[in-house]
Coordinates of C-alpha atoms and ligand atoms in Angstrom, one line a residue:
Chain X
X18 CA -34.7 -23.8 91.4
X19 CA -32.9 -22.6 88.3
X20 CA -35.4 -19.7 88.0
X21 CA -34.4 -18.6 91.5
X22 CA -30.8 -19.0 90.7
X23 CA -31.0 -16.8 87.7
X24 CA -33.1 -14.2 89.6
X25 CA -30.3 -14.0 92.2
X26 CA -27.6 -13.8 89.5
X27 CA -29.5 -10.8 87.9
X28 CA -29.2 -8.9 91.2
X29 CA -25.4 -8.7 90.9
X30 CA -24.0 -5.2 91.1
X31 CA -27.5 -3.9 92.1
X32 CA -26.5 -3.2 95.7
X33 CA -29.7 -4.6 97.0
X34 CA -28.3 -5.2 100.5
X35 CA -27.1 -1.7 100.7
X36 CA -30.7 -0.5 99.9
X37 CA -31.9 -2.6 102.9
X38 CA -29.1 -2.1 105.3
X39 CA -29.2 1.7 105.2
X40 CA -32.8 2.0 106.5
X41 CA -32.0 -0.7 109.0
X42 CA -29.0 1.3 110.3
X43 CA -31.2 4.4 110.5
X44 CA -33.8 2.5 112.5
X45 CA -31.1 1.0 114.7
X46 CA -29.6 4.4 115.5
X47 CA -33.0 5.8 116.1
X48 CA -33.8 3.1 118.5
X49 CA -30.6 3.6 120.4
X50 CA -31.3 7.3 120.6
X51 CA -34.8 6.9 121.9
X52 CA -33.9 4.2 124.4
X53 CA -31.0 6.2 125.8
X54 CA -33.5 8.9 126.6
X55 CA -36.0 6.8 128.5
X56 CA -36.0 6.6 132.3
X57 CA -35.3 3.5 134.3
X58 CA -39.0 2.9 135.0
X59 CA -39.5 2.4 131.3
X60 CA -37.0 -0.3 130.9
X61 CA -39.3 -2.9 132.3
X62 CA -41.5 -2.1 129.3
X63 CA -38.5 -1.8 126.9
X64 CA -39.5 -4.4 124.3
X65 CA -43.1 -3.2 124.2
X66 CA -41.9 0.3 123.6
X67 CA -39.5 -0.7 120.9
X68 CA -41.9 -3.0 119.1
X69 CA -44.5 -0.2 119.1
X70 CA -42.0 2.3 118.0
X71 CA -40.7 0.1 115.3
X72 CA -44.1 -0.5 113.8
X73 CA -44.6 3.3 113.5
X74 CA -41.2 3.8 112.0
X75 CA -42.0 1.1 109.5
X76 CA -45.0 3.0 108.3
X77 CA -42.7 5.9 107.5
X78 CA -39.7 4.1 106.1
X79 CA -40.6 0.8 104.5
X80 CA -43.0 1.9 101.8
X81 CA -40.3 3.8 100.0
X82 CA -37.8 1.1 100.6
X83 CA -40.2 -1.4 99.0
X84 CA -40.8 0.9 96.1
X85 CA -37.0 1.1 95.5
X86 CA -36.5 -2.6 96.0
X87 CA -39.2 -3.5 93.5
X88 CA -37.9 -1.0 91.1
X89 CA -34.4 -2.2 91.3
X90 CA -35.4 -5.8 90.8
X91 CA -38.0 -5.3 88.0
X92 CA -36.7 -2.4 86.1
X93 CA -33.8 -4.4 84.6
X94 CA -36.3 -6.4 82.7
X95 CA -37.9 -3.2 81.2
X96 CA -34.6 -1.6 80.4
X97 CA -33.1 -4.5 78.4
X98 CA -36.3 -5.6 76.7
X99 CA -35.7 -9.0 78.2
X100 CA -39.3 -10.3 78.5
X101 CA -39.5 -11.3 74.9
X102 CA -36.4 -13.5 75.5
X103 CA -37.5 -14.8 78.9
X104 CA -40.9 -15.8 77.5
X105 CA -39.1 -18.2 75.2
X106 CA -37.3 -19.7 78.1
X107 CA -39.8 -19.9 80.9
X108 CA -43.6 -19.6 81.4
X109 CA -44.8 -16.1 81.4
X110 CA -46.4 -16.2 84.8
X111 CA -43.2 -17.5 86.4
X112 CA -41.3 -14.4 85.5
X113 CA -43.8 -12.5 87.7
X114 CA -43.8 -15.1 90.5
X115 CA -40.1 -15.5 90.9
X116 CA -39.6 -11.7 91.2
X117 CA -42.1 -11.9 94.0
X118 CA -40.3 -14.8 95.6
X119 CA -37.0 -13.1 95.4
X120 CA -38.4 -9.9 96.9
X121 CA -40.0 -12.0 99.7
X122 CA -36.7 -13.6 100.6
X123 CA -35.1 -10.2 100.9
X124 CA -38.0 -8.9 103.0
X125 CA -37.8 -11.9 105.3
X126 CA -34.1 -11.3 105.8
X127 CA -34.8 -7.6 106.5
X128 CA -37.6 -8.3 108.9
X129 CA -35.5 -10.8 110.9
X130 CA -32.6 -8.4 111.0
X131 CA -35.0 -5.7 112.4
X132 CA -36.0 -8.1 115.2
X133 CA -32.4 -8.9 115.9
X134 CA -31.7 -5.1 116.2
X135 CA -34.5 -4.8 118.7
X136 CA -33.1 -7.7 120.7
X137 CA -29.6 -6.1 120.6
X138 CA -30.8 -2.8 121.8
X139 CA -32.6 -4.6 124.6
X140 CA -29.3 -6.3 125.5
X141 CA -27.3 -3.1 125.5
X142 CA -29.7 -1.3 127.8
X143 CA -30.4 -4.4 129.9
X144 CA -34.1 -4.4 129.5
X145 CA -35.8 -6.1 132.5
X146 CA -38.8 -7.0 130.3
X147 CA -38.8 -10.5 128.8
X148 CA -39.1 -10.7 125.0
X149 CA -41.9 -13.2 124.8
X150 CA -42.1 -15.6 121.9
X151 CA -45.5 -14.5 120.7
X152 CA -44.2 -10.9 120.7
X153 CA -41.4 -11.5 118.1
X154 CA -43.3 -14.0 116.1
X155 CA -46.2 -11.5 115.7
X156 CA -43.8 -8.7 114.8
X157 CA -42.1 -10.8 112.1
X158 CA -45.3 -12.2 110.6
X159 CA -47.0 -8.8 110.5
X160 CA -44.1 -6.8 109.1
X161 CA -43.3 -9.5 106.6
X162 CA -46.8 -9.8 105.3
X163 CA -47.4 -6.1 105.0
X164 CA -44.0 -5.5 103.3
X165 CA -44.5 -8.3 100.8
X166 CA -47.8 -6.9 99.7
X167 CA -46.4 -3.4 99.4
X168 CA -43.5 -5.0 97.4
X169 CA -46.1 -6.7 95.2
X170 CA -47.9 -3.4 94.5
X171 CA -44.7 -1.8 93.5
X172 CA -43.6 -4.8 91.4
X173 CA -46.9 -4.5 89.4
X174 CA -46.3 -0.7 89.0
X175 CA -42.7 -1.2 88.0
X176 CA -43.6 -3.7 85.3
X177 CA -46.6 -1.8 84.1
X178 CA -45.0 1.6 83.8
X179 CA -41.6 1.7 82.3
X180 CA -40.9 5.0 83.9
X181 CA -40.0 4.2 87.4
X182 CA -41.3 7.6 88.7
X183 CA -44.8 6.0 89.0
X184 CA -43.5 3.3 91.3
X185 CA -41.5 5.6 93.5
X186 CA -44.2 8.2 93.7
X187 CA -46.7 5.7 95.0
X188 CA -44.0 4.6 97.5
X189 CA -43.7 8.1 98.9
X190 CA -47.4 8.8 98.7
X191 CA -48.1 5.5 100.5
X192 CA -46.1 6.7 103.5
X193 CA -48.3 9.7 104.1
X194 CA -51.4 7.7 103.3
X195 CA -50.4 5.1 105.8
X196 CA -49.7 7.7 108.5
X197 CA -53.0 9.6 108.0
X198 CA -55.0 6.4 107.8
X199 CA -54.5 6.0 111.5
X200 CA -56.9 8.9 112.0
X201 CA -59.5 7.7 109.6
X202 CA -62.7 6.2 111.1
X203 CA -63.2 2.5 110.9
X204 CA -63.4 0.5 108.6
X205 CA -61.4 2.8 106.2
X206 CA -57.9 2.1 107.7
X207 CA -58.4 -1.6 106.9
X208 CA -58.4 -0.9 103.2
X209 CA -55.1 1.0 103.4
X210 CA -52.3 -1.5 103.2
X211 CA -49.6 1.1 104.2
X212 CA -51.2 1.5 107.6
X213 CA -51.1 -2.1 108.5
X214 CA -47.7 -1.9 110.2
X215 CA -49.6 -0.1 113.0
X216 CA -52.8 -2.0 112.7
X217 CA -51.1 -5.3 113.2
X218 CA -48.8 -4.2 115.9
X219 CA -49.5 -5.9 119.2
X220 CA -49.1 -2.6 121.0
X221 CA -50.9 0.7 121.3
X222 CA -49.9 4.1 122.7
X223 CA -51.8 6.1 125.3
X224 CA -51.3 9.7 126.3
X225 CA -50.7 9.8 130.0
X226 CA -48.8 12.0 132.4
X227 CA -45.1 11.8 132.1
X228 CA -43.2 9.0 133.8
X229 CA -46.0 6.4 133.6
X230 CA -45.9 3.7 131.0
X231 CA -47.6 4.8 127.8
X232 CA -47.4 1.7 125.6
X233 CA -49.8 -1.1 126.4
X234 CA -50.3 -4.5 124.8
X235 CA -53.5 -5.5 123.0
X236 CA -54.7 -8.9 121.7
X237 CA -53.2 -9.7 118.3
X238 CA -55.6 -8.8 115.5
X239 CA -55.7 -12.1 113.7
X240 CA -58.8 -11.2 111.7
X241 CA -57.0 -8.0 110.4
X242 CA -54.1 -10.2 109.3
X243 CA -56.6 -12.5 107.6
X244 CA -58.3 -9.6 105.8
X245 CA -54.9 -8.2 104.7
X246 CA -54.0 -11.6 103.3
X247 CA -57.2 -11.6 101.3
X248 CA -56.4 -8.1 100.0
X249 CA -53.0 -9.4 99.1
X250 CA -54.3 -12.3 97.1
X251 CA -56.7 -10.1 95.2
X252 CA -53.8 -7.7 94.3
X253 CA -51.7 -10.6 93.3
X254 CA -54.4 -12.0 91.0
X255 CA -55.1 -8.6 89.4
X256 CA -51.5 -7.8 89.0
X257 CA -50.6 -11.0 87.4
X258 CA -53.5 -10.8 85.0
X259 CA -52.3 -7.3 84.0
X260 CA -48.8 -8.6 83.6
X261 CA -49.8 -11.5 81.4
X262 CA -52.0 -9.4 79.3
X263 CA -49.2 -7.1 78.3
X264 CA -47.7 -7.9 74.9
X265 CA -44.0 -8.0 74.4
Chain Z
X4 CA -41.8 -33.4 59.1
X5 CA -40.9 -31.5 55.9
X6 CA -41.5 -28.1 57.4
X7 CA -40.0 -27.0 60.7
X8 CA -42.5 -24.1 60.8
X9 CA -45.9 -24.3 59.3
X10 CA -48.6 -21.8 59.9
X11 CA -52.2 -21.9 58.8
X12 CA -54.3 -18.8 58.3
X13 CA -52.1 -17.0 60.9
X14 CA -53.6 -13.6 61.5
X15 CA -53.1 -10.7 63.9
X16 CA -55.5 -7.8 64.2
X17 CA -54.7 -4.6 66.0
X18 CA -57.8 -2.4 66.2
X19 CA -59.6 -3.0 63.0
X20 CA -56.4 -3.3 60.9
X21 CA -54.8 -6.7 60.2
X22 CA -51.0 -6.5 60.7
X23 CA -50.7 -10.1 59.5
X24 CA -53.4 -11.7 57.4
X25 CA -54.0 -15.4 56.7
X26 CA -50.3 -16.3 56.6
X27 CA -49.4 -19.8 55.5
X28 CA -45.7 -19.9 56.2
X29 CA -43.8 -23.1 55.3
X30 CA -40.2 -23.2 56.3
X31 CA -38.5 -26.3 55.1
X32 CA -36.2 -28.2 57.5
X33 CA -32.5 -27.3 56.9
X34 CA -33.2 -24.2 54.9
X35 CA -32.3 -20.6 55.4
X36 CA -35.7 -19.0 55.0
X37 CA -35.4 -15.3 54.1
X38 CA -38.5 -13.5 55.3
X39 CA -38.6 -10.5 53.2
X40 CA -40.8 -7.4 53.4
X41 CA -40.7 -3.6 53.6
X42 CA -41.0 -1.8 56.9
X43 CA -44.3 -2.4 58.7
X44 CA -45.1 -5.4 56.5
X45 CA -45.7 -7.7 59.5
X46 CA -42.4 -9.6 59.8
X47 CA -41.8 -9.1 63.5
X48 CA -45.5 -9.7 64.3
X49 CA -45.4 -13.0 62.4
X50 CA -42.3 -14.1 64.1
X51 CA -43.6 -13.2 67.5
X52 CA -46.7 -15.3 66.8
X53 CA -44.5 -18.3 65.7
X54 CA -42.8 -18.1 69.1
X55 CA -46.1 -17.7 70.9
X56 CA -45.0 -14.3 72.3
X57 CA -48.2 -12.8 71.1
X58 CA -51.6 -14.5 70.6
X59 CA -52.8 -14.8 67.0
X60 CA -56.2 -13.4 66.3
X61 CA -56.8 -16.4 64.1
X62 CA -54.9 -19.4 62.8
X63 CA -52.3 -21.8 64.2
X64 CA -48.7 -22.6 64.3
X65 CA -46.9 -25.9 63.9
X66 CA -43.3 -25.8 64.9
X67 CA -40.8 -28.6 65.1
X68 CA -43.6 -31.0 64.3
X69 CA -45.9 -30.0 67.1
X70 CA -49.0 -27.8 67.3
X71 CA -47.9 -24.8 69.4
X72 CA -50.0 -24.1 72.5
X73 CA -49.5 -22.4 75.9
X74 CA -48.9 -25.8 77.6
X75 CA -46.1 -27.2 75.4
X76 CA -44.7 -23.8 74.3
X77 CA -41.7 -23.8 76.6
X78 CA -40.8 -27.4 76.0
X79 CA -40.9 -26.8 72.2
X80 CA -39.0 -23.5 72.4
X81 CA -36.1 -25.2 74.3
X82 CA -35.1 -26.3 70.8
X83 CA -35.2 -22.8 69.3
X84 CA -33.2 -19.7 69.6
X85 CA -34.5 -16.3 68.8
X86 CA -33.5 -12.7 68.3
X87 CA -36.5 -10.5 67.8
X88 CA -36.3 -6.9 66.8
X89 CA -33.6 -5.6 69.3
X90 CA -31.4 -7.8 71.4
X91 CA -32.5 -8.5 75.0
X92 CA -29.9 -8.0 77.6
X93 CA -29.1 -7.0 81.2
X94 CA -27.0 -3.9 80.8
X95 CA -25.6 -4.0 84.4
X96 CA -24.2 -7.5 83.8
X97 CA -21.3 -8.5 81.6
X98 CA -21.8 -10.3 78.3
X99 CA -20.6 -13.5 79.9
X100 CA -23.0 -13.1 82.8
X101 CA -25.9 -12.5 80.4
X102 CA -25.1 -15.7 78.6
X103 CA -24.8 -17.6 81.9
X104 CA -28.4 -16.6 82.8
X105 CA -29.7 -18.0 79.5
X106 CA -27.5 -21.0 79.8
X107 CA -29.0 -21.9 83.1
X108 CA -32.5 -21.4 81.9
X109 CA -31.8 -23.6 78.8
X110 CA -30.1 -26.2 80.9
X111 CA -27.0 -26.6 78.8
X112 CA -23.4 -27.2 79.7
X113 CA -21.1 -24.3 80.8
X114 CA -18.7 -24.8 78.0
X115 CA -21.4 -23.6 75.6
X116 CA -20.8 -20.0 76.7
X117 CA -17.3 -20.1 75.4
X118 CA -18.4 -21.7 72.2
X119 CA -21.0 -19.2 71.3
X120 CA -18.8 -16.3 72.3
X121 CA -16.3 -17.7 69.8
X122 CA -18.8 -18.0 67.1
X123 CA -19.9 -14.4 67.3
X124 CA -16.4 -13.2 68.1
X125 CA -17.1 -11.5 71.4
X126 CA -14.6 -13.3 73.5
X127 CA -12.6 -10.1 74.1
X128 CA -15.6 -8.2 75.3
X129 CA -17.1 -10.9 77.5
X130 CA -16.1 -9.3 80.8
X131 CA -17.3 -5.8 79.8
X132 CA -20.7 -4.6 81.0
X133 CA -23.3 -4.8 78.2
X134 CA -24.5 -1.3 78.8
X135 CA -21.1 -0.2 77.5
X136 CA -21.3 -2.3 74.4
X137 CA -21.7 -0.8 71.0
X138 CA -24.9 -1.5 69.1
X139 CA -23.1 -4.0 67.0
X140 CA -21.7 -5.8 70.0
X141 CA -25.1 -6.0 71.6
X142 CA -26.4 -7.5 68.3
X143 CA -23.7 -10.1 68.4
X144 CA -24.5 -10.9 72.0
X145 CA -28.2 -11.3 71.0
X146 CA -27.1 -13.8 68.4
X147 CA -24.9 -15.6 70.9
X148 CA -27.9 -15.8 73.2
X149 CA -29.9 -17.3 70.3
X150 CA -27.2 -19.8 69.5
X151 CA -26.8 -21.2 73.1
X152 CA -27.5 -24.9 73.2
X153 CA -27.3 -25.3 69.4
X154 CA -31.1 -25.1 68.8
X155 CA -32.6 -26.9 65.9
X156 CA -34.4 -23.7 64.8
X157 CA -33.2 -20.1 64.8
X158 CA -35.5 -17.1 64.4
X159 CA -33.6 -14.0 63.6
X160 CA -35.4 -10.7 63.1
X161 CA -33.3 -8.3 61.1
X162 CA -30.1 -9.6 62.7
X163 CA -27.8 -7.3 60.6
X164 CA -29.4 -4.2 62.2
X165 CA -26.7 -1.9 63.5
X166 CA -23.8 -3.8 62.2
X167 CA -21.1 -2.2 60.1
X168 CA -20.5 -3.4 56.5
X169 CA -17.9 -5.9 57.6
X170 CA -20.1 -7.1 60.4
X171 CA -23.1 -7.4 58.1
X172 CA -21.0 -9.5 55.7
X173 CA -19.7 -11.7 58.5
X174 CA -23.3 -12.2 59.9
X175 CA -24.6 -13.2 56.5
X176 CA -21.8 -15.7 56.0
X177 CA -22.4 -17.0 59.5
X178 CA -26.1 -17.5 59.0
X179 CA -25.5 -19.1 55.7
X180 CA -23.1 -21.6 57.3
X181 CA -25.4 -22.6 60.1
X182 CA -27.4 -25.4 58.4
X183 CA -24.3 -27.3 57.2
X184 CA -22.3 -26.7 60.3
X185 CA -24.8 -27.4 63.0
X186 CA -27.8 -28.7 61.2
X187 CA -29.9 -25.7 62.1
X188 CA -32.8 -24.3 60.2
X189 CA -32.8 -20.5 60.1
X190 CA -35.7 -18.1 59.5
X191 CA -34.3 -14.7 59.0
X192 CA -36.2 -11.5 58.3
X193 CA -34.9 -8.7 56.3
X194 CA -36.1 -5.8 54.2
X195 CA -33.2 -6.1 51.9
X196 CA -33.7 -8.3 48.9
X197 CA -30.0 -8.4 48.1
X198 CA -29.3 -9.7 51.6
X199 CA -31.9 -12.5 51.3
X200 CA -30.5 -13.3 47.9
X201 CA -27.1 -13.7 49.5
X202 CA -27.9 -16.0 52.3
X203 CA -31.3 -17.7 51.8
X204 CA -32.3 -20.9 50.1
X205 CA -36.0 -20.1 50.4
X206 CA -37.8 -16.9 50.5
X207 CA -41.2 -15.7 51.7
X208 CA -42.2 -12.2 50.7
X209 CA -44.7 -10.4 52.9
X210 CA -46.3 -7.1 52.2
X211 CA -49.1 -5.4 54.1
X212 CA -49.5 -8.5 56.2
X213 CA -50.0 -10.8 53.3
X214 CA -47.7 -13.4 52.0
X215 CA -47.3 -12.7 48.3
X216 CA -44.6 -15.1 47.3
X217 CA -43.1 -18.2 48.9
X218 CA -40.8 -20.7 47.3
X219 CA -37.2 -21.6 46.6
X220 CA -35.1 -18.6 45.9
X221 CA -34.2 -20.1 42.5
X222 CA -37.8 -19.8 41.5
X223 CA -37.6 -16.1 42.1
X224 CA -34.6 -16.0 39.9
X225 CA -36.4 -17.8 37.2
X226 CA -38.9 -15.0 37.1
X227 CA -36.0 -12.8 36.3
X228 CA -36.0 -14.3 32.8
X229 CA -34.5 -12.5 29.8
X230 CA -36.6 -10.3 27.5
X231 CA -35.9 -8.5 24.2
X232 CA -36.5 -4.8 24.2
X233 CA -36.9 -2.9 20.9
X234 CA -37.0 0.8 20.5
X235 CA -38.0 2.5 17.2
X236 CA -38.4 6.0 15.8
X237 CA -42.2 5.6 15.5
X238 CA -43.5 3.5 18.3
X239 CA -47.2 4.1 17.5
X240 CA -46.7 2.7 14.0
X241 CA -44.6 -0.1 15.3
X242 CA -47.4 -1.2 17.7
X243 CA -49.8 -1.1 14.7
X244 CA -47.6 -3.3 12.6
X245 CA -47.1 -5.8 15.4
X246 CA -50.8 -6.0 16.1
X247 CA -51.6 -6.5 12.4
X248 CA -49.2 -9.4 12.4
X249 CA -50.5 -10.9 15.6
X250 CA -47.2 -10.7 17.4
X251 CA -47.6 -10.6 21.2
X252 CA -45.6 -7.9 23.0
X253 CA -45.7 -5.7 26.1
X254 CA -44.8 -2.1 26.5
X255 CA -42.4 -1.1 29.3
X256 CA -41.0 2.4 29.5
X257 CA -42.1 2.9 25.9
X258 CA -40.0 -0.1 24.8
X259 CA -41.5 -3.0 22.9
X260 CA -40.9 -6.0 25.1
X261 CA -40.9 -9.4 23.5
X262 CA -40.2 -12.7 25.2
X263 CA -36.9 -14.4 24.3
X264 CA -37.5 -15.8 20.8
X265 CA -35.4 -17.9 18.4
X266 CA -32.8 -15.8 16.6
X267 CA -34.6 -16.1 13.4
X268 CA -37.8 -14.8 14.8
X269 CA -36.1 -11.7 16.2
X270 CA -34.6 -11.1 12.8
X271 CA -38.0 -11.5 11.2
X272 CA -39.6 -9.0 13.5
X273 CA -36.9 -6.5 12.9
X274 CA -37.2 -6.9 9.1
X275 CA -40.9 -6.6 9.4
X276 CA -40.6 -3.2 11.2
X277 CA -37.9 -2.0 8.8
X278 CA -40.0 -3.0 5.7
X279 CA -42.8 -0.9 7.1
X280 CA -40.5 2.1 7.2
X281 CA -40.0 2.1 10.9
X282 CA -36.4 3.1 11.9
X283 CA -35.0 0.8 14.6
X284 CA -32.8 2.5 17.2
X285 CA -32.1 -0.3 19.7
X286 CA -32.6 -4.0 20.0
X287 CA -31.5 -5.1 23.5
X288 CA -31.6 -8.2 25.5
X289 CA -32.5 -7.3 29.1
X290 CA -32.8 -9.2 32.3
X291 CA -35.1 -8.1 35.1
X292 CA -33.2 -7.7 38.4
X293 CA -34.5 -9.2 41.6
X294 CA -35.3 -5.8 42.7
X295 CA -37.6 -5.1 39.8
X296 CA -39.3 -8.4 40.4
X297 CA -39.7 -7.5 44.0
X298 CA -41.2 -4.2 43.1
X299 CA -43.5 -5.7 40.6
X300 CA -44.7 -8.1 43.2
X301 CA -45.1 -5.6 46.0
X302 CA -45.6 -2.4 44.1
X303 CA -43.1 -0.8 46.5
X304 CA -39.8 0.7 46.1
X305 CA -37.4 -0.9 48.5
X306 CA -34.1 0.3 49.8
X307 CA -31.1 -1.8 48.9
Ligands
ATP419 N1 -48.8 -3.6 69.5 C1 -49.2 -3.1 68.3 N2 -50.3 -2.4 68.3 C2 -50.8 -1.9 67.1 N3 -50.2 -2.0 66.0 C3 -49.1 -2.8 65.9 C4 -48.6 -3.4 67.1 N4 -47.5 -4.1 66.7 C5 -47.3 -3.9 65.4 N5 -48.3 -3.2 64.9 C6 -48.5 -2.8 63.5 O1 -48.4 -4.0 62.7 C7 -47.7 -3.7 61.5 C8 -46.6 -4.7 61.3 O2 -45.6 -4.4 62.2 P1 -44.3 -5.3 62.3 O3 -43.5 -4.7 63.4 O4 -44.6 -6.7 62.3 O5 -43.6 -4.9 60.9 P2 -42.2 -5.3 60.4 O6 -42.4 -6.0 59.1 O7 -41.4 -6.1 61.5 O8 -41.5 -3.9 60.1 P3 -40.0 -3.5 60.3 O9 -39.2 -3.9 59.0 O10 -40.1 -2.0 60.4 O11 -39.4 -4.1 61.5 C9 -47.3 -2.2 61.5 O12 -48.2 -1.5 60.8 C10 -47.4 -1.9 63.0 O13 -47.8 -0.6 63.1
MG420 MG1 -39.7 -5.7 62.5

């Protein structure tokens, strides 16, 4: 517990919540805008639309947010040469683990707030569709898992390269990679973590004549989530090994 | 436990070069151990190995009576404080907040922050962000971090770096006082012999990764024994005469150097030279300075 306490104390003055609330506000406004432009017929598919829409927006916005979050949390250790001090106070691996734990807590908060935003927009526009339990649980589990793994990747980069440009570049590059991955033939998209916000979304989009519902629900891709988790564990093990190997 | 730190054959190899080679450090309990060596000698590398921050290529470390390994490292190090190379700090936090983080990790009482701030005289600056500290203030903060919880053992790597003359003097006095005041043992590295001479009770000299001297500082002083230097008008002839009479001598900077002898012996040697028609220009009693001993041990000129 004291390791988490100190991690939280270190984030003081770092404006982490601002970093998360700004993209959230953008997404919220965007949702309001989109929803206000849909016709009445679509409102009975309101939540499906928003959940689909949110997963696509996450591909665009979250990678860079995760890069910035990881950089803001980890760079303070590089800047002040603190690892050689921390290593006399706690086990080396825990320095790595607790950064990931703190990041995950922020990401969980962020994801829940996204879900609350969706629900609020639904309330404002009086969606006739029910927000079913499995829908929001799937959304939170998927978004959280993908974001945590992206955070992990950037945490590794942030520790490995003192110059944070590496971390941020991968964040921006990841966005494009994630968007284009949707057009790659199977099984390639499954190896591109940035694209998983879409892959794991319970909704798909179909091009149909105007006025007809375009978003439809598909069975949740549990096996894809499982595969992603395996990728995540591999990245964690490799990243931690690299971290521990570094001499201070 | 006579030695608070004891290393055996401690070595570190980078590439094919040994940065530290078969070091047998012995730091007595309650001492101020001056770890002396020129730049690049391997001081920092050795101290990092003692703390388990880097893995030795060979050898082992006993610290506070226990064999250091990855499993017990943190438990043992709870009783140590360290300042290695440059101070570690979070620039975006204040000095007080930095100390608070270390305090929590070390599990000591809150009042300790005030205490160490007072010791390093940083009370006025404790609410200022560390990124706005001067180098000397950061160095003081680093020392405060090391002192939190009154550890039994302190490892300080060139702690006077970046301090002004008054600060240096203050730091030396402080280090010197730690064993009596708090019962600490201090291992402090420096490349200044005069500095080690001022604060240490024991000294280890490292050069090129090898320990070339280790003992009480007083023993180093004993090496600085007095010698008689004689200078004549005809040194070549003087050497001949001394050789013929089986008098042992050394030559240093063209002087004849004799060990300290009884008064009468000195008089006899002088008469002998004069009788052989050699004009004496100087007979001086000289003492080697610590610097000269250091240079003769390491073969290196050191800055003072
Ligand atoms: N990570 C590393 N990789 C390669 N060589 C290293 C590494 N760390 C130290 N060295 C080498 O080991 C030698 C000893 O370095 P060290 O930092 O221990 O010296 P030092 O006695 O602390 O010097 P200074 O007085 O300048 O601080 C140097 O030649 C240095 O170049
Ligand atoms: Mg050094």
